[in-house]
Amino acid sequence: LLTGIALIFHPTQVNETISNALKEKFHDELEKINKYDLQTFNESFQYGCPKLVIPIKNVEHFKAMSFDQNAYENIHNQRSILSQEFEKVKKVNNLVGVLKLYSTIKLDKLAKVIKNDPAQLKDLISIYQQSNNTNFKNTPFEQTIVKKLIENLSVLQITVEGDSVKVKNEVPAADFLNVFQRNINKI
């Protein structure tokens, strides 16, 4: 279930076996989460979160931690942080869904379609751009696994020029090859 939640935050292609297993076991919950139902998100996180996990932010946080804290308090705090992020992801994904339909759109028109003010739209565009400009650290995990997970995702290049928003969809060339190979194997 936590895998399904993670896919909401960073949509990516997953193995069909994993996808099918998630759909079989958690179909109703994942469908509601994909529609950004906050209550289902909170319930699913509470259900899926290991009860003994204490989220650690960094080394200093680890050194200052008191281990007699209630684990449920930590899980509740983490859930509230993720709920706020979930709301941001909902707004950003809504914005991206609309922008995929346009190559250029006036900021005022976009604000009416998404039902946000133009200043908030600029913030959402900034959040989207920051989330897609990932700098990989030199750890082997990030250089191999994480990089492979996100390198073939299509990315929108969004620029705000005056009162209009220009959109360019960049699809990596390797993605076409992967799609072709998967489809040819099915035939």
mmCIF file of C-alpha atoms in Angstrom:
data_model
loop_
_atom_site.group_PDB
_atom_site.id
_atom_site.type_symbol
_atom_site.label_atom_id
_atom_site.label_comp_id
_atom_site.label_asym_id
_atom_site.label_seq_id
_atom_site.Cartn_x
_atom_site.Cartn_y
_atom_site.Cartn_z
ATOM 1 C CA LEU A 1 0.000 0.000 0.000
ATOM 2 C CA LEU A 2 2.899 2.335 0.719
ATOM 3 C CA THR A 3 4.175 1.611 -2.793
ATOM 4 C CA GLY A 4 0.866 2.867 -4.200
ATOM 5 C CA ILE A 5 1.156 6.014 -2.095
ATOM 6 C CA ALA A 6 4.733 6.546 -3.287
ATOM 7 C CA LEU A 7 3.556 6.293 -6.899
ATOM 8 C CA ILE A 8 1.192 9.204 -6.274
ATOM 9 C CA PHE A 9 4.081 11.382 -5.130
ATOM 10 C CA HIS A 10 6.385 10.345 -7.983
ATOM 11 C CA PRO A 11 4.481 8.672 -10.822
ATOM 12 C CA THR A 12 6.651 6.186 -12.665
ATOM 13 C CA GLN A 13 6.254 2.950 -14.539
ATOM 14 C CA VAL A 14 6.400 -0.137 -12.376
ATOM 15 C CA ASN A 15 6.707 -3.778 -13.227
ATOM 16 C CA GLU A 16 3.371 -5.218 -14.397
ATOM 17 C CA THR A 17 3.542 -7.924 -11.725
ATOM 18 C CA ILE A 18 3.834 -5.317 -8.974
ATOM 19 C CA SER A 19 1.115 -3.199 -10.544
ATOM 20 C CA ASN A 20 -1.264 -6.154 -10.810
ATOM 21 C CA ALA A 21 -0.554 -7.267 -7.233
ATOM 22 C CA LEU A 22 -1.293 -3.759 -5.947
ATOM 23 C CA LYS A 23 -4.520 -3.583 -7.930
ATOM 24 C CA GLU A 24 -5.675 -7.012 -6.758
ATOM 25 C CA LYS A 25 -5.024 -6.394 -3.090
ATOM 26 C CA PHE A 26 -5.753 -2.661 -2.733
ATOM 27 C CA HIS A 27 -7.907 -1.786 -5.745
ATOM 28 C CA ASP A 28 -10.499 0.339 -3.908
ATOM 29 C CA GLU A 29 -7.969 2.194 -1.779
ATOM 30 C CA LEU A 30 -5.643 2.945 -4.703
ATOM 31 C CA GLU A 31 -8.545 4.152 -6.824
ATOM 32 C CA LYS A 32 -9.568 6.606 -4.096
ATOM 33 C CA ILE A 33 -5.976 7.711 -3.514
ATOM 34 C CA ASN A 34 -5.550 8.323 -7.262
ATOM 35 C CA LYS A 35 -8.573 10.620 -6.977
ATOM 36 C CA TYR A 36 -6.773 12.405 -4.118
ATOM 37 C CA ASP A 37 -9.107 11.346 -1.304
ATOM 38 C CA LEU A 38 -7.296 12.665 1.768
ATOM 39 C CA GLN A 39 -9.163 10.466 4.254
ATOM 40 C CA THR A 40 -8.263 7.291 2.337
ATOM 41 C CA PHE A 41 -4.669 8.510 2.085
ATOM 42 C CA ASN A 42 -4.468 8.979 5.861
ATOM 43 C CA GLU A 43 -6.079 5.612 6.579
ATOM 44 C CA SER A 44 -3.852 3.832 4.073
ATOM 45 C CA PHE A 45 -0.709 5.438 5.448
ATOM 46 C CA GLN A 46 -1.715 4.518 9.000
ATOM 47 C CA TYR A 47 -2.398 0.933 7.886
ATOM 48 C CA GLY A 48 0.774 0.564 5.814
ATOM 49 C CA CYS A 49 3.232 2.350 8.054
ATOM 50 C CA PRO A 50 5.329 0.014 10.174
ATOM 51 C CA LYS A 51 4.449 0.619 13.815
ATOM 52 C CA LEU A 52 8.034 0.612 15.044
ATOM 53 C CA VAL A 53 9.386 3.167 12.581
ATOM 54 C CA ILE A 54 10.598 6.481 13.899
ATOM 55 C CA PRO A 55 11.243 8.913 11.032
ATOM 56 C CA ILE A 56 14.739 10.385 11.233
ATOM 57 C CA LYS A 57 15.405 13.617 9.351
ATOM 58 C CA ASN A 58 19.201 13.725 9.550
ATOM 59 C CA VAL A 59 22.158 12.780 11.757
ATOM 60 C CA GLU A 60 21.653 15.713 14.143
ATOM 61 C CA HIS A 61 18.005 14.740 14.591
ATOM 62 C CA PHE A 62 19.083 11.165 15.352
ATOM 63 C CA LYS A 63 21.586 12.313 17.994
ATOM 64 C CA ALA A 64 19.010 14.580 19.678
ATOM 65 C CA MET A 65 16.205 11.991 19.667
ATOM 66 C CA SER A 66 14.817 10.563 22.826
ATOM 67 C CA PHE A 67 13.934 6.958 22.203
ATOM 68 C CA ASP A 68 11.202 6.900 24.806
ATOM 69 C CA GLN A 69 8.863 8.859 22.535
ATOM 70 C CA ASN A 70 5.679 7.234 21.503
ATOM 71 C CA ALA A 71 6.033 5.715 18.013
ATOM 72 C CA TYR A 72 2.416 6.567 17.234
ATOM 73 C CA GLU A 73 3.131 10.244 17.828
ATOM 74 C CA ASN A 74 5.964 10.101 15.304
ATOM 75 C CA ILE A 75 3.798 8.263 12.786
ATOM 76 C CA HIS A 76 1.018 10.834 13.287
ATOM 77 C CA ASN A 77 3.487 13.700 12.748
ATOM 78 C CA GLN A 78 4.859 12.055 9.622
ATOM 79 C CA ARG A 79 1.331 11.430 8.340
ATOM 80 C CA SER A 80 0.393 15.091 8.782
ATOM 81 C CA ILE A 81 3.531 16.177 6.905
ATOM 82 C CA LEU A 82 2.759 13.743 4.086
ATOM 83 C CA SER A 83 -0.885 14.885 4.025
ATOM 84 C CA GLN A 84 0.279 18.433 3.322
ATOM 85 C CA GLU A 85 2.578 17.128 0.587
ATOM 86 C CA PHE A 86 -0.308 15.029 -0.762
ATOM 87 C CA GLU A 87 -2.395 18.194 -1.175
ATOM 88 C CA LYS A 88 0.492 19.892 -3.021
ATOM 89 C CA VAL A 89 0.918 16.868 -5.294
ATOM 90 C CA LYS A 90 -2.807 16.949 -6.033
ATOM 91 C CA LYS A 91 -2.600 20.580 -7.140
ATOM 92 C CA VAL A 92 0.627 20.093 -9.112
ATOM 93 C CA ASN A 93 -0.683 16.989 -10.910
ATOM 94 C CA ASN A 94 -3.907 18.843 -11.722
ATOM 95 C CA LEU A 95 -1.835 21.674 -13.177
ATOM 96 C CA VAL A 96 0.330 19.278 -15.208
ATOM 97 C CA GLY A 97 -2.757 17.441 -16.485
ATOM 98 C CA VAL A 98 -4.179 20.685 -17.830
ATOM 99 C CA LEU A 99 -0.858 21.922 -19.229
ATOM 100 C CA LYS A 100 -0.384 18.705 -21.228
ATOM 101 C CA LEU A 101 -3.315 19.865 -23.358
ATOM 102 C CA TYR A 102 -1.720 23.191 -24.326
ATOM 103 C CA SER A 103 1.491 24.428 -25.866
ATOM 104 C CA THR A 104 0.709 28.021 -24.808
ATOM 105 C CA ILE A 105 -1.987 29.320 -22.484
ATOM 106 C CA LYS A 106 -2.671 32.673 -20.864
ATOM 107 C CA LEU A 107 -2.021 32.721 -17.131
ATOM 108 C CA ASP A 108 -5.496 34.132 -16.395
ATOM 109 C CA LYS A 109 -7.202 31.400 -18.423
ATOM 110 C CA LEU A 110 -5.127 28.730 -16.683
ATOM 111 C CA ALA A 111 -6.056 30.245 -13.308
ATOM 112 C CA LYS A 112 -9.763 30.001 -14.202
ATOM 113 C CA VAL A 113 -9.457 26.402 -15.428
ATOM 114 C CA ILE A 114 -7.583 25.231 -12.328
ATOM 115 C CA LYS A 115 -9.471 27.578 -9.968
ATOM 116 C CA ASN A 116 -6.365 29.124 -8.420
ATOM 117 C CA ASP A 117 -4.949 32.612 -8.484
ATOM 118 C CA PRO A 118 -2.013 33.368 -10.834
ATOM 119 C CA ALA A 119 0.470 33.823 -7.960
ATOM 120 C CA GLN A 120 -0.361 30.371 -6.615
ATOM 121 C CA LEU A 121 0.008 28.937 -10.134
ATOM 122 C CA LYS A 122 3.528 30.307 -10.345
ATOM 123 C CA ASP A 123 4.311 28.608 -7.027
ATOM 124 C CA LEU A 124 2.886 25.314 -8.319
ATOM 125 C CA ILE A 125 4.949 25.601 -11.508
ATOM 126 C CA SER A 126 8.039 26.232 -9.375
ATOM 127 C CA ILE A 127 7.266 23.153 -7.239
ATOM 128 C CA TYR A 128 6.875 21.032 -10.399
ATOM 129 C CA GLN A 129 10.157 22.288 -11.837
ATOM 130 C CA GLN A 130 12.014 21.652 -8.566
ATOM 131 C CA SER A 131 10.640 18.130 -8.336
ATOM 132 C CA ASN A 132 11.917 17.336 -11.831
ATOM 133 C CA ASN A 133 15.383 18.819 -11.390
ATOM 134 C CA THR A 134 16.774 16.006 -9.301
ATOM 135 C CA ASN A 135 20.464 16.113 -8.543
ATOM 136 C CA PHE A 136 21.743 12.646 -7.825
ATOM 137 C CA LYS A 137 24.240 12.244 -5.052
ATOM 138 C CA ASN A 138 27.187 9.969 -5.433
ATOM 139 C CA THR A 139 25.669 7.122 -3.468
ATOM 140 C CA PRO A 140 25.432 3.863 -5.399
ATOM 141 C CA PHE A 141 21.706 3.581 -4.633
ATOM 142 C CA GLU A 142 20.884 6.967 -6.184
ATOM 143 C CA GLN A 143 23.239 6.465 -9.119
ATOM 144 C CA THR A 144 21.694 3.133 -10.077
ATOM 145 C CA ILE A 145 18.205 2.399 -8.809
ATOM 146 C CA VAL A 146 16.689 5.858 -8.339
ATOM 147 C CA LYS A 147 18.168 7.181 -11.561
ATOM 148 C CA LYS A 148 16.803 4.231 -13.553
ATOM 149 C CA LEU A 149 13.343 4.715 -12.065
ATOM 150 C CA ILE A 150 12.983 8.316 -13.187
ATOM 151 C CA GLU A 151 15.242 8.707 -16.227
ATOM 152 C CA ASN A 152 12.597 7.600 -18.757
ATOM 153 C CA LEU A 153 9.760 9.784 -17.501
ATOM 154 C CA SER A 154 8.416 12.441 -19.823
ATOM 155 C CA VAL A 155 8.890 15.915 -18.393
ATOM 156 C CA LEU A 156 7.095 19.144 -19.193
ATOM 157 C CA GLN A 157 9.308 22.158 -19.686
ATOM 158 C CA ILE A 158 7.157 25.030 -18.399
ATOM 159 C CA THR A 159 8.135 28.664 -18.796
ATOM 160 C CA VAL A 160 6.155 31.713 -17.725
ATOM 161 C CA GLU A 161 6.709 34.636 -20.078
ATOM 162 C CA GLY A 162 4.735 37.696 -19.075
ATOM 163 C CA ASP A 163 1.099 36.695 -18.895
ATOM 164 C CA SER A 164 1.411 33.423 -20.791
ATOM 165 C CA VAL A 165 2.642 29.963 -19.962
ATOM 166 C CA LYS A 166 4.561 27.995 -22.589
ATOM 167 C CA VAL A 167 4.734 24.234 -22.393
ATOM 168 C CA LYS A 168 7.052 21.795 -24.130
ATOM 169 C CA ASN A 169 6.723 18.056 -23.517
ATOM 170 C CA GLU A 170 10.082 16.301 -23.549
ATOM 171 C CA VAL A 171 9.899 12.538 -23.918
ATOM 172 C CA PRO A 172 13.222 10.715 -23.595
ATOM 173 C CA ALA A 173 14.217 8.777 -26.702
ATOM 174 C CA ALA A 174 14.820 5.626 -24.682
ATOM 175 C CA ASP A 175 11.154 5.633 -23.676
ATOM 176 C CA PHE A 176 10.055 4.988 -27.285
ATOM 177 C CA LEU A 177 12.377 2.003 -27.463
ATOM 178 C CA ASN A 178 11.028 0.557 -24.193
ATOM 179 C CA VAL A 179 7.418 0.950 -25.307
ATOM 180 C CA PHE A 180 8.202 -0.714 -28.654
ATOM 181 C CA GLN A 181 10.020 -3.632 -26.988
ATOM 182 C CA ARG A 182 7.194 -4.235 -24.494
ATOM 183 C CA ASN A 183 4.557 -4.160 -27.239
ATOM 184 C CA ILE A 184 6.525 -6.373 -29.639
ATOM 185 C CA ASN A 185 6.946 -8.964 -26.859
ATOM 186 C CA LYS A 186 3.178 -9.023 -26.321
ATOM 187 C CA ILE A 187 2.582 -9.754 -30.029
#
